[in-house]
Coordinates of C-alpha atoms and ligand atoms in Angstrom, one line a residue:
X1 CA 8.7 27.2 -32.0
X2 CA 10.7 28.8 -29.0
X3 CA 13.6 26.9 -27.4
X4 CA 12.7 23.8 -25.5
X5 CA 12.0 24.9 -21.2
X6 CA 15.4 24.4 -19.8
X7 CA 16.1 22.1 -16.6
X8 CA 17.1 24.0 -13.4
X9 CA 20.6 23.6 -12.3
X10 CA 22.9 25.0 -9.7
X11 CA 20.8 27.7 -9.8
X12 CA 20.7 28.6 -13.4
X13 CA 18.7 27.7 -16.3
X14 CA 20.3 25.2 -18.3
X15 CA 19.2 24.5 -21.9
X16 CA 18.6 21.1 -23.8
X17 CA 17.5 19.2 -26.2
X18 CA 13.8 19.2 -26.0
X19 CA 11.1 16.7 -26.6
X20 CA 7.2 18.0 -27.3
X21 CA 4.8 18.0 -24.6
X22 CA 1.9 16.4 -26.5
X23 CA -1.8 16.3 -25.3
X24 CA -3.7 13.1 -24.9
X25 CA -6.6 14.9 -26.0
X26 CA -5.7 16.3 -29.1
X27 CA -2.5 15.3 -30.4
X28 CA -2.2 17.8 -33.0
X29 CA -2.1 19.9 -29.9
X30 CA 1.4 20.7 -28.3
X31 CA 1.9 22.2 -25.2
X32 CA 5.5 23.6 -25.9
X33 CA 9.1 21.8 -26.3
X34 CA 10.7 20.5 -22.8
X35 CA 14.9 19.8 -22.2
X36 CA 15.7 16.1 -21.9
X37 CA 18.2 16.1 -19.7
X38 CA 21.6 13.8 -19.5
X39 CA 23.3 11.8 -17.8
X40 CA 25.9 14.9 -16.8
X41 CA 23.0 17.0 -16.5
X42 CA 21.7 14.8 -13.6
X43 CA 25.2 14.3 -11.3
X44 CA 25.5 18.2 -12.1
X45 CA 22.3 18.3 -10.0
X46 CA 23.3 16.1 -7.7
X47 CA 26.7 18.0 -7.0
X48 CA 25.1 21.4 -6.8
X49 CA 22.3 20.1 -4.2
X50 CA 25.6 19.2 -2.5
X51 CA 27.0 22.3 -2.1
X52 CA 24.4 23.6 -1.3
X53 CA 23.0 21.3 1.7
X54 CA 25.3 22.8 5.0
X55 CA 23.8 26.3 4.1
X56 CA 20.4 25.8 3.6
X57 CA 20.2 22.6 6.0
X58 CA 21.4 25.7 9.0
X59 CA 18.9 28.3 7.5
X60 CA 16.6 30.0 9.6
X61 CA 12.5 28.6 9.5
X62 CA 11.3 31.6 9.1
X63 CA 13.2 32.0 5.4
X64 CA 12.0 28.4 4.3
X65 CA 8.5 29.6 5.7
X66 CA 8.5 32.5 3.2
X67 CA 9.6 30.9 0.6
X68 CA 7.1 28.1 0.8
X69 CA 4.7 30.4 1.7
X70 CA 5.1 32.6 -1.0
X71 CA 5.3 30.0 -3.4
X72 CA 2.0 28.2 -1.8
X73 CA 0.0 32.0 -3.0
X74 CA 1.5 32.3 -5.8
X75 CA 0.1 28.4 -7.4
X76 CA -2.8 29.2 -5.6
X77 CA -3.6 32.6 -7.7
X78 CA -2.5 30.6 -10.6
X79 CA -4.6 27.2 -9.8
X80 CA -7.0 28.1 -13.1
X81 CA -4.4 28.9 -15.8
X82 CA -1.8 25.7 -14.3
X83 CA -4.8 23.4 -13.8
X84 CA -6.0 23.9 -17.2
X85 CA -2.3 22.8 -18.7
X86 CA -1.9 20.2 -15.8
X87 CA -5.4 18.9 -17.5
X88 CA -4.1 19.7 -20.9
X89 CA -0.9 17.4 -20.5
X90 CA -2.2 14.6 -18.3
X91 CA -5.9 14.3 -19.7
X92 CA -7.8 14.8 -16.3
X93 CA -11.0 17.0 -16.3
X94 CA -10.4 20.7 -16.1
X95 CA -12.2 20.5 -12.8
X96 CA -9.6 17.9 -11.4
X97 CA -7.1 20.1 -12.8
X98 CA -7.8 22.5 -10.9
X99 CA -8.5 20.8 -8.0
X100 CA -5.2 18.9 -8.4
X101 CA -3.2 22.5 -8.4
X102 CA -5.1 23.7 -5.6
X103 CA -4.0 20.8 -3.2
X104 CA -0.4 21.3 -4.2
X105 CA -0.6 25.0 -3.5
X106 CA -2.5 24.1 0.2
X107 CA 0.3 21.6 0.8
X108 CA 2.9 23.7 0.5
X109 CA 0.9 26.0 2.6
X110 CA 0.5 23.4 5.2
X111 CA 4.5 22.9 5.4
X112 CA 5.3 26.1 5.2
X113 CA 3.6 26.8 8.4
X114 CA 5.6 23.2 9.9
X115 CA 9.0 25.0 9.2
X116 CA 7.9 27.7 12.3
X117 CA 7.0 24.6 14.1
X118 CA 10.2 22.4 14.2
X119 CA 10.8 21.3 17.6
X120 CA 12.8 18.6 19.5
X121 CA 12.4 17.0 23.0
X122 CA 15.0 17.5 26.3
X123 CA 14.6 15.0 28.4
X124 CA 16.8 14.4 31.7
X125 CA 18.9 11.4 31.4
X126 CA 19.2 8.5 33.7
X127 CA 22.5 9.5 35.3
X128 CA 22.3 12.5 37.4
X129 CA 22.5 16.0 36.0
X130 CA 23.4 14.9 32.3
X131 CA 20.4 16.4 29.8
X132 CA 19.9 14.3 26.8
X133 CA 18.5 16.4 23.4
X134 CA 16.5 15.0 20.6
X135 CA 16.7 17.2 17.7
X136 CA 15.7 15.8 13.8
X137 CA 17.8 17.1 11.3
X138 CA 18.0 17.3 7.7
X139 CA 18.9 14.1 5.9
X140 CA 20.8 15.1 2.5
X141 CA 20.3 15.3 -1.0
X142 CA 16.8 14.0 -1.5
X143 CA 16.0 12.7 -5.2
X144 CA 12.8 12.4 -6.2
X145 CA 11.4 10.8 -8.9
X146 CA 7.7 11.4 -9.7
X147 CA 4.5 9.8 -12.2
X148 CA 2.9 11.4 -14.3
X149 CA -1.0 10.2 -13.0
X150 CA -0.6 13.7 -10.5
X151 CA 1.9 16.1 -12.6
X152 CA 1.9 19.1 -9.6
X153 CA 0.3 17.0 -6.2
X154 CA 3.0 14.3 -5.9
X155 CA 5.5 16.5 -6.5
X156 CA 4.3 18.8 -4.0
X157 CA 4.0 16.7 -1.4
X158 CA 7.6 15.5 -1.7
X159 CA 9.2 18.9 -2.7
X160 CA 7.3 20.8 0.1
X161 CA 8.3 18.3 3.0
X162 CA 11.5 18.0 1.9
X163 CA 12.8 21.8 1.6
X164 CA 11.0 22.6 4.6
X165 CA 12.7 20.4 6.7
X166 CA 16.0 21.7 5.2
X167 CA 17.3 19.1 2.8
X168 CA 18.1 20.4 -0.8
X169 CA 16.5 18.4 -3.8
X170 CA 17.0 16.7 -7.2
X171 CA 13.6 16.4 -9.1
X172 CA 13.0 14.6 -11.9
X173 CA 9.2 13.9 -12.9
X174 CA 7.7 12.2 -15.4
X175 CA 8.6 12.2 -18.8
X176 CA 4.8 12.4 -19.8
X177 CA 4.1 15.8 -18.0
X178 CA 7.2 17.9 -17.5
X179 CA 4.7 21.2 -17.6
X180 CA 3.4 21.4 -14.6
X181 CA 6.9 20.1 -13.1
X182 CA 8.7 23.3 -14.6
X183 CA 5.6 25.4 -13.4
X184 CA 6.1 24.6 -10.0
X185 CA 9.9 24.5 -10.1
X186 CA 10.0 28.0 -11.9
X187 CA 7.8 29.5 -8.8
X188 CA 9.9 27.6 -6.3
X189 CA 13.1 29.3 -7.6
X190 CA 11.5 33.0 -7.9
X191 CA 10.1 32.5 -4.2
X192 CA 13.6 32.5 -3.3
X193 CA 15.3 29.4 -2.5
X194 CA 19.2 29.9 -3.2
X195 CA 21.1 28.4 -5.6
X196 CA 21.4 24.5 -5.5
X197 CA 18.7 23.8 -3.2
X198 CA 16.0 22.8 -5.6
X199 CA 17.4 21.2 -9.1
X200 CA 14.7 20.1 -11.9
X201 CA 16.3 17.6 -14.4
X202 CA 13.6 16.6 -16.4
X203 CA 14.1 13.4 -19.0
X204 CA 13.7 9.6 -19.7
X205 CA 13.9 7.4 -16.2
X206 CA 16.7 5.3 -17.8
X207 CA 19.2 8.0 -18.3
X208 CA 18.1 11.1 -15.3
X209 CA 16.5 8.4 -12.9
X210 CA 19.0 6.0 -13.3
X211 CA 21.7 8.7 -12.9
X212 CA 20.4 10.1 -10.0
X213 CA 19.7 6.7 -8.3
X214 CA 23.0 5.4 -9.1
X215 CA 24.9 8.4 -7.3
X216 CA 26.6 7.8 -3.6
X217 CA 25.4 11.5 -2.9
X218 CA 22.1 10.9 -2.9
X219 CA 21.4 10.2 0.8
X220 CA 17.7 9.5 0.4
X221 CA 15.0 8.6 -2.4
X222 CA 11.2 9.4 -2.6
X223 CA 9.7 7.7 -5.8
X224 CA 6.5 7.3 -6.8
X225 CA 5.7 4.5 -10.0
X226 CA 5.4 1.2 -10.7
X227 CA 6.3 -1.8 -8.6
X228 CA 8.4 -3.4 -11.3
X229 CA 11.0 -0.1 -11.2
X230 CA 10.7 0.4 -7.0
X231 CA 11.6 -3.2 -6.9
X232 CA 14.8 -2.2 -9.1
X233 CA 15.4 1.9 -7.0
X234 CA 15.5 -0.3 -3.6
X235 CA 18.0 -3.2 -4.8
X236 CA 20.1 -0.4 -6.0
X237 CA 19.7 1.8 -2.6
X238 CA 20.2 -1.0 -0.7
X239 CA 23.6 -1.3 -1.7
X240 CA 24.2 2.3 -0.7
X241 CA 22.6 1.5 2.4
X242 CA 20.3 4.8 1.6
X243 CA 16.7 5.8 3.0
X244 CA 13.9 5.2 0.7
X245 CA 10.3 6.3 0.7
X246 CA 8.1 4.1 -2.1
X247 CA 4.9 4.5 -3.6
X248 CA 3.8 2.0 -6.0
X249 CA 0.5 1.0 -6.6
X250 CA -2.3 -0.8 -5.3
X251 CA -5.5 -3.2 -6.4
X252 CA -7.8 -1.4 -4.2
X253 CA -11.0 -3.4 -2.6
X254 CA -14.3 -1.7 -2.6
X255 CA -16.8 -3.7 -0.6
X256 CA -20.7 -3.2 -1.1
X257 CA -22.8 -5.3 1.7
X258 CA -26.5 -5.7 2.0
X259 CA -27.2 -2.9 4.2
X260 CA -25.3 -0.3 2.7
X261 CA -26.9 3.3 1.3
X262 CA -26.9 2.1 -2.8
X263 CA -26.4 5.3 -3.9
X264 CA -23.8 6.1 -1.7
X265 CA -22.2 2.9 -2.8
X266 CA -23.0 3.2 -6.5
X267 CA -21.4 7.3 -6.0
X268 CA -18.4 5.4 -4.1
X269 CA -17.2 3.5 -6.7
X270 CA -18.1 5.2 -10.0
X271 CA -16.0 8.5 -8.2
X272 CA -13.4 5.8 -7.0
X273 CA -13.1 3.7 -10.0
X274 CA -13.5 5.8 -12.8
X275 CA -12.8 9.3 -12.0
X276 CA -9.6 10.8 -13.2
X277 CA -10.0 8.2 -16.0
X278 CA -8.9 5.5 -13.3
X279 CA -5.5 6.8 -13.5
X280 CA -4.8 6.6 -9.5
X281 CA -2.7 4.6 -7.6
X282 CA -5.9 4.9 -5.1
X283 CA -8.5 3.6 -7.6
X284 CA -11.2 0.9 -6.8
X285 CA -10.1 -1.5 -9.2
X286 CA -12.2 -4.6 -7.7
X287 CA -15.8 -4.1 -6.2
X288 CA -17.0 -6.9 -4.0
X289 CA -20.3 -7.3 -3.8
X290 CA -23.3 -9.2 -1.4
X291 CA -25.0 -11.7 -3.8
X292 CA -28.1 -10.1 -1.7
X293 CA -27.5 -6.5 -3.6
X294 CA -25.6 -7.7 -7.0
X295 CA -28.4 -7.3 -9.0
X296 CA -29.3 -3.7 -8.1
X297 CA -26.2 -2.1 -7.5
X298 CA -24.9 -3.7 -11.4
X299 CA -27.8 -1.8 -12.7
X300 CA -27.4 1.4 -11.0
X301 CA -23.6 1.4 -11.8
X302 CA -24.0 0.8 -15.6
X303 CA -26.6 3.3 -15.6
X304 CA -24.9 5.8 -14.1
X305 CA -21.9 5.0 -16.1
X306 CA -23.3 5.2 -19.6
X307 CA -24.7 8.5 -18.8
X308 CA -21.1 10.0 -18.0
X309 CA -19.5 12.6 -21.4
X310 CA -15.9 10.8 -22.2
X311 CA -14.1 13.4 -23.8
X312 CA -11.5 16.0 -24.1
X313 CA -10.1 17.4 -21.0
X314 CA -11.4 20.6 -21.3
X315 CA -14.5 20.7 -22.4
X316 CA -17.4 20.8 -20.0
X317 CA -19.7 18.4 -19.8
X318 CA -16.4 15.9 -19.9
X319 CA -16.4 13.7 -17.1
X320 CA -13.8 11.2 -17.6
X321 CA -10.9 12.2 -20.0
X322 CA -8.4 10.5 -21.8
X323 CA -6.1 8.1 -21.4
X324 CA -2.4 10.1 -20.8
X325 CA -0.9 8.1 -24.0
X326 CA -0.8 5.7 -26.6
X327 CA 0.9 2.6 -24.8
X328 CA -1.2 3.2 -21.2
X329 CA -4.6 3.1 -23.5
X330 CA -2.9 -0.1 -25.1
X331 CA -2.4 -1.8 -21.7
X332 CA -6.1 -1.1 -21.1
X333 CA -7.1 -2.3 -24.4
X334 CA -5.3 -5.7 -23.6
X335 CA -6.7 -6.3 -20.2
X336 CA -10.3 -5.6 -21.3
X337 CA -9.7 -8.4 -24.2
X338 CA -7.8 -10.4 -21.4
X339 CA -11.0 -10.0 -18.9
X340 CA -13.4 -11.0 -21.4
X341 CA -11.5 -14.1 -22.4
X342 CA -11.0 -15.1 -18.8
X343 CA -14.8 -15.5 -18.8
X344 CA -15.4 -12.0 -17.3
X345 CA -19.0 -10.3 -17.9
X346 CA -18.3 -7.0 -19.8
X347 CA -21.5 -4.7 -18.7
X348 CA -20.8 -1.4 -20.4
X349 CA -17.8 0.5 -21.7
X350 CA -14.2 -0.3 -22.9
X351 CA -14.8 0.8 -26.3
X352 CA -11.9 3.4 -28.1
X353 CA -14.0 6.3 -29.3
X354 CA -13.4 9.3 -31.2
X355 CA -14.3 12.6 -30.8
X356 CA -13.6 16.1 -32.5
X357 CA -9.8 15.9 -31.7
X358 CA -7.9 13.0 -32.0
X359 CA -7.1 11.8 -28.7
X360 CA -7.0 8.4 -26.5
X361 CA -10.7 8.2 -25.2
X362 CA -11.6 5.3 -23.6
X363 CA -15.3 4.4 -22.2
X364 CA -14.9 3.1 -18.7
X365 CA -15.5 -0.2 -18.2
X366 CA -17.3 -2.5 -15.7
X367 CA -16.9 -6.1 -15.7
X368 CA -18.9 -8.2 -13.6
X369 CA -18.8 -12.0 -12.3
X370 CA -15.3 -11.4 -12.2
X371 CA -13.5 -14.0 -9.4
X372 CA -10.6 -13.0 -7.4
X373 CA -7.9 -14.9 -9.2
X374 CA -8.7 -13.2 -13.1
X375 CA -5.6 -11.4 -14.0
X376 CA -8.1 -8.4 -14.5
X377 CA -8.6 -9.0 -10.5
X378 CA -4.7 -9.1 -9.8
X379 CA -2.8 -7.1 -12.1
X380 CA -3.0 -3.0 -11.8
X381 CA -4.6 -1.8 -14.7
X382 CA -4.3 1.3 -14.0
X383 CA -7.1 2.9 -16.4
X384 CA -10.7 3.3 -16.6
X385 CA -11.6 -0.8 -15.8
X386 CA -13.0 -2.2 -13.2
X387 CA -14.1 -6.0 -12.1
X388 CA -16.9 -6.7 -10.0
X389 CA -16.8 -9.7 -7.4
X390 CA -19.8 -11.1 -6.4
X391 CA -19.9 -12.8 -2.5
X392 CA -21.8 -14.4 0.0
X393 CA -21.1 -12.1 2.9
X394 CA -19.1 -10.4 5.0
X395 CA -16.3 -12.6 6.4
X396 CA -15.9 -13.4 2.5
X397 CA -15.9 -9.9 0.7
X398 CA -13.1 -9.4 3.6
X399 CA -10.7 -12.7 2.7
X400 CA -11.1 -11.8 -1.4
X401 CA -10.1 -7.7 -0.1
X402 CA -7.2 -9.1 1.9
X403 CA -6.2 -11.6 -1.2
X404 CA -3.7 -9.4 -2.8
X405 CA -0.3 -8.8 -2.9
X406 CA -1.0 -4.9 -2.4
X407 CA -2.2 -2.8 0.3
X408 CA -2.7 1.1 -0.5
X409 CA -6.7 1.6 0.1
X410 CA -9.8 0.1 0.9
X411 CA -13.1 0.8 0.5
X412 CA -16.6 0.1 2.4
X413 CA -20.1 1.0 2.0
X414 CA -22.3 -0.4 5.0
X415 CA -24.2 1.2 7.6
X416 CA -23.5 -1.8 10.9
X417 CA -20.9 0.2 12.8
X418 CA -19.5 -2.9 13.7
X419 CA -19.1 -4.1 9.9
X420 CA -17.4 -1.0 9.7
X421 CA -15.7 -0.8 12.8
X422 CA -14.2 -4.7 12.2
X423 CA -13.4 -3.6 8.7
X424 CA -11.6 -0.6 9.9
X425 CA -9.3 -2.6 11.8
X426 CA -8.8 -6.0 9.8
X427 CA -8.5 -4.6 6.2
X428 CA -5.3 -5.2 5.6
X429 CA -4.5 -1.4 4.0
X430 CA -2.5 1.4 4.7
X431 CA -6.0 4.0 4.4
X432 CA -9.3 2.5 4.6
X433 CA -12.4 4.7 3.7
X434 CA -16.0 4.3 4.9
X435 CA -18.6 5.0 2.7
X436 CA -16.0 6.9 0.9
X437 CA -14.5 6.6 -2.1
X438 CA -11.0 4.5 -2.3
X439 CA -9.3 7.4 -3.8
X440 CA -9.0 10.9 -2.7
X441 CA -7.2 12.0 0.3
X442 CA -6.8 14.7 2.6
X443 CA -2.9 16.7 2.1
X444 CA -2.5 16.9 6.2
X445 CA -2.3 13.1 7.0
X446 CA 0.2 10.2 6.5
X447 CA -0.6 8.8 3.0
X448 CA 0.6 4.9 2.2
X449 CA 0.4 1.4 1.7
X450 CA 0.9 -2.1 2.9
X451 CA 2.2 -5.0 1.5
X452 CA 3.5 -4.5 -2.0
X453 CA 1.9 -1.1 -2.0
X454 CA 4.8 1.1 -0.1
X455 CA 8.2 1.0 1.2
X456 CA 9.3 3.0 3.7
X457 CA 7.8 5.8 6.0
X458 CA 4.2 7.7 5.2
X459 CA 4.3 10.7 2.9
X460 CA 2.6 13.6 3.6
X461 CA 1.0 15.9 7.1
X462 CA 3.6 15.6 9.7
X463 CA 4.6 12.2 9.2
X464 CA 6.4 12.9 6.5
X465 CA 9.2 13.7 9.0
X466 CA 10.3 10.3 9.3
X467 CA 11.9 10.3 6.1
X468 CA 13.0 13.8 5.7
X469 CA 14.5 14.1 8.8
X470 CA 17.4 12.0 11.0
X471 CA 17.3 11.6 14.6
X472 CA 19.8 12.9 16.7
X473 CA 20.0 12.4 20.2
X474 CA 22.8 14.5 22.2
X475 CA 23.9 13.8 25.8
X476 CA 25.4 17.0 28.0
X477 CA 26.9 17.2 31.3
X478 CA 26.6 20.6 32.1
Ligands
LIG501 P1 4.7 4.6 -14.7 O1 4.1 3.3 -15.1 O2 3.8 5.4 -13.7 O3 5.3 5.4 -15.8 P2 7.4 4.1 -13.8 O4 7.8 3.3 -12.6 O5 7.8 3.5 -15.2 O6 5.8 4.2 -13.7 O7 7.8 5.6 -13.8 C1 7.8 6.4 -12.6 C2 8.9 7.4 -12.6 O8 10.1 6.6 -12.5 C3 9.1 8.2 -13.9 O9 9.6 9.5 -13.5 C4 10.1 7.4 -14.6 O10 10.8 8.2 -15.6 C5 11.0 6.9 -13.5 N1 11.8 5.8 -13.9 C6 11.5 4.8 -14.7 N2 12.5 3.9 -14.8 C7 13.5 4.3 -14.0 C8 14.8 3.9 -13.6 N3 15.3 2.7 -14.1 N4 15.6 4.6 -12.8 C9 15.1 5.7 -12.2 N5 13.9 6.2 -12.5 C10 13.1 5.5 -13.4

């Protein structure tokens, strides 16, 4: 076995002790030995991001453009080969994979060409002949801490924004899926970037997270995760009076009505619901239905669902892949008991299965008659479950969307325009999607949540300014 990857520090490659990389879908498979990094390891990285910041904060856009840009061809040449271990080490079809490594490459394509596009405003001021300058500048030391449900695309659209709008970086992703982390990090640092600008500590969230959330020099925090640990990252950034950008979760509404397209509703929500094994912070996890179309579109769902291949993440044919581990499938395991004891209809799926490997496959499962207060119609899940809600109509598939305490994305299949127009506007969600799945979004536009969904200002597309930069504005009499 070679050493354990080492953690990228200051600059240099730093060695530790290493934990395996194990594969959900065949755990006699290992995908290499990564460094779990300290507590030291962590304020190291914070102090050499430091140092680092009034240099490459001052540097000139057209050296962060090449350096994003060249790093945005290289995971772009590379998107079979990374999206085949990203698939390897998360459990998501090759195909998504490779799809997921391809949007990280076009978003750090897409910032690459905002670093030539940094501008400011000059406005005259009310008193005579003064000018008044608004400029955005860098904020600090960013620290990002990532999930492992998008190993390389999360990351990406935290890393890109941030670097090109001259902060410097501590990164520390997921314990689950520190592969595609070093991937990226490794072609980051060959692009270019100097010393201290972009620090990879990877490790447990207790001892690097905690580390790197507890220091003074970390001026702002992007973190993507659960709810229960954002809650604990903004009591504790609070006190430093830090900016914070927060991603955690959602219970995302589907809503089918009487008039919509089935099969672009049945499409909607087995893509939205199931694919990527559930595993999304986007996910459909309840589907409201018109009593007028329950019948049908239960039928078409199961039927479509039982005909799906749940299996290892690389072979073809697999549609939905394993679980990412052993206390994820667990949680499922207990929420599909939980549903049926609630007096939920199970209609297909939520069995364990084994295949050739050993691995944590999971059928998805549909529940139906499923009413809005179940914990299976609360909680996230996040896996391959999802609860169907039957309604009368319009005005009440919209009150059980809006009754949750989250508010990423919501979904609609109808063809009124003004369903879909009042929908647009009253669903109380950060991204709502028409006749589109809940989950899957475009890398050039603000992505976030509502309500107990997000905290702070949109990732992603220009937006994403808002939290990497500060606003100066500058008065001059000439
Ligand atoms: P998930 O359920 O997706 O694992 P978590 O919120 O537990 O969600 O983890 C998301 C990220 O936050 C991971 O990188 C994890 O290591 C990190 N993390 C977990 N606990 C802490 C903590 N106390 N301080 C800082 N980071 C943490």
């Amino acid at each position: 076995m070679s050493d354990p990857k080492p953690n990228l520090i200051g600059g240099a490659w730093r060695p530790g002790e290493g934990a395996p990389n194990v594969s959900p879908s065949d755990l006699s498979l290992t995908l290499g030995d990564y460094a779990r990094g300290t507590r030291a390891d962590a304020l190291d990285a914070v102090a050499a991001a430091k140092a680092a910041f009034p240099a490459w904060s001052r540097s000139a856009p057209l050296t962060r453009h090449a350096i994003l840009r060249k790093a945005a061809d290289e995971i772009l040449a590379r998107r079979e080969e990374l999206g085949r271990l990203l698939s390897l080490e998360e459990g998501k079809t090759l195909p998504e994979g490779i799809g997921e490594v391809t949007r990280a490459g076009q978003i750090f394509d897409f910032f690459a060409g905002e670093c030539l596009r940094l501008s400011g405003e000059l406005l005259p001021s009310v008193r005579p002949g003064v000018g008044v300058e608004i400029t955005r500048e860098a904020v600090g030391v960013v620290g990002i801490i990532t999930p492992w449900n998008f190993p390389i695309a999360i990351p990406a659209w935290k890393i890109a924004p941030a670097l090109c709008h001259g902060n410097t970086v501590v990164f520390k992703p997921a314990d689950l899926v520190p592969g595609s982390a070093w991937a990226l990090v490794d072609i980051l640092h060959r692009a270019g970037l100097p010393e201290g600008v972009l620090n990879l500590v990877m490790g447990r969230g207790s001892v690097v997270g905690q580390a790197i959330v507890e220091s003074p020099d970390v001026t702002a925090l992007t973190f993507t995760g659960s709810r229960q640990t954002g809650e604990a990252l903004a009591l504790a950034s609070a006190r430093l009076m830090r900016k914070v950008q927060f991603e955690m979760g959602g219970k995302n509404p589907f809503v089918v009505l009487k008039d919509a397209d089935l099969g672009v509703a049945v499409e909607a929500v087995v893509n939205g619901s199931f694919f990527s094994t559930g595993q999304r912070c986007t996910a459909s996890s309840r589907i409201i239905v018109e009593e007028a179309v329950y019948a049908p579109f239960l039928a078409a769902v199961k039927t479509r669902l039982e005909a799906l291949t749940t299996g290892h993440a690389l072979e073809t044919g697999t549609d939905i892949g394993p679980v990412v581990d052993e206390s994820q499938l667990a949680q499922d395991l207990e929420y599909i008991a939980q549903g049926q004891s609630e007096g939920a209809r199970l209609v297909t799926g939520g069995d364990r299965v084994s295949r050739a490997t050993e691995g944590f496959f999971l059928t998805p499962a549909l529940f139906a008659d499923c009413t809005n207060q179940m914990r299976i119609a609360r909680e996230e899940i996040f896996g391959p479950v999802a609860a169907v809600i039957p309604v009368r109509d319009y005005d009440e598939a919209l009150s059980v969307a809006n009754d949750t305490p989250y508010g990423l994305s919501a979904g609609i299949a109808t063809t009124s325009l003004k369903h879909a127009s009042h929908f647009k506007r009253n669903a109380e969600a950060g991204m709502v999607m028409v006749n589109l799945p809940t989950a899957g979004v475009d890398f050039h536009v603000p992505f976030g949540g509502t309500k107990g969904s997000s905290h702070g200002p949109r990732e992603q597309g220009r937006y994403a300014a808002e939290f990497f930069t500060s606003v100066k504005t500058a008065y001059q009499q000439p």
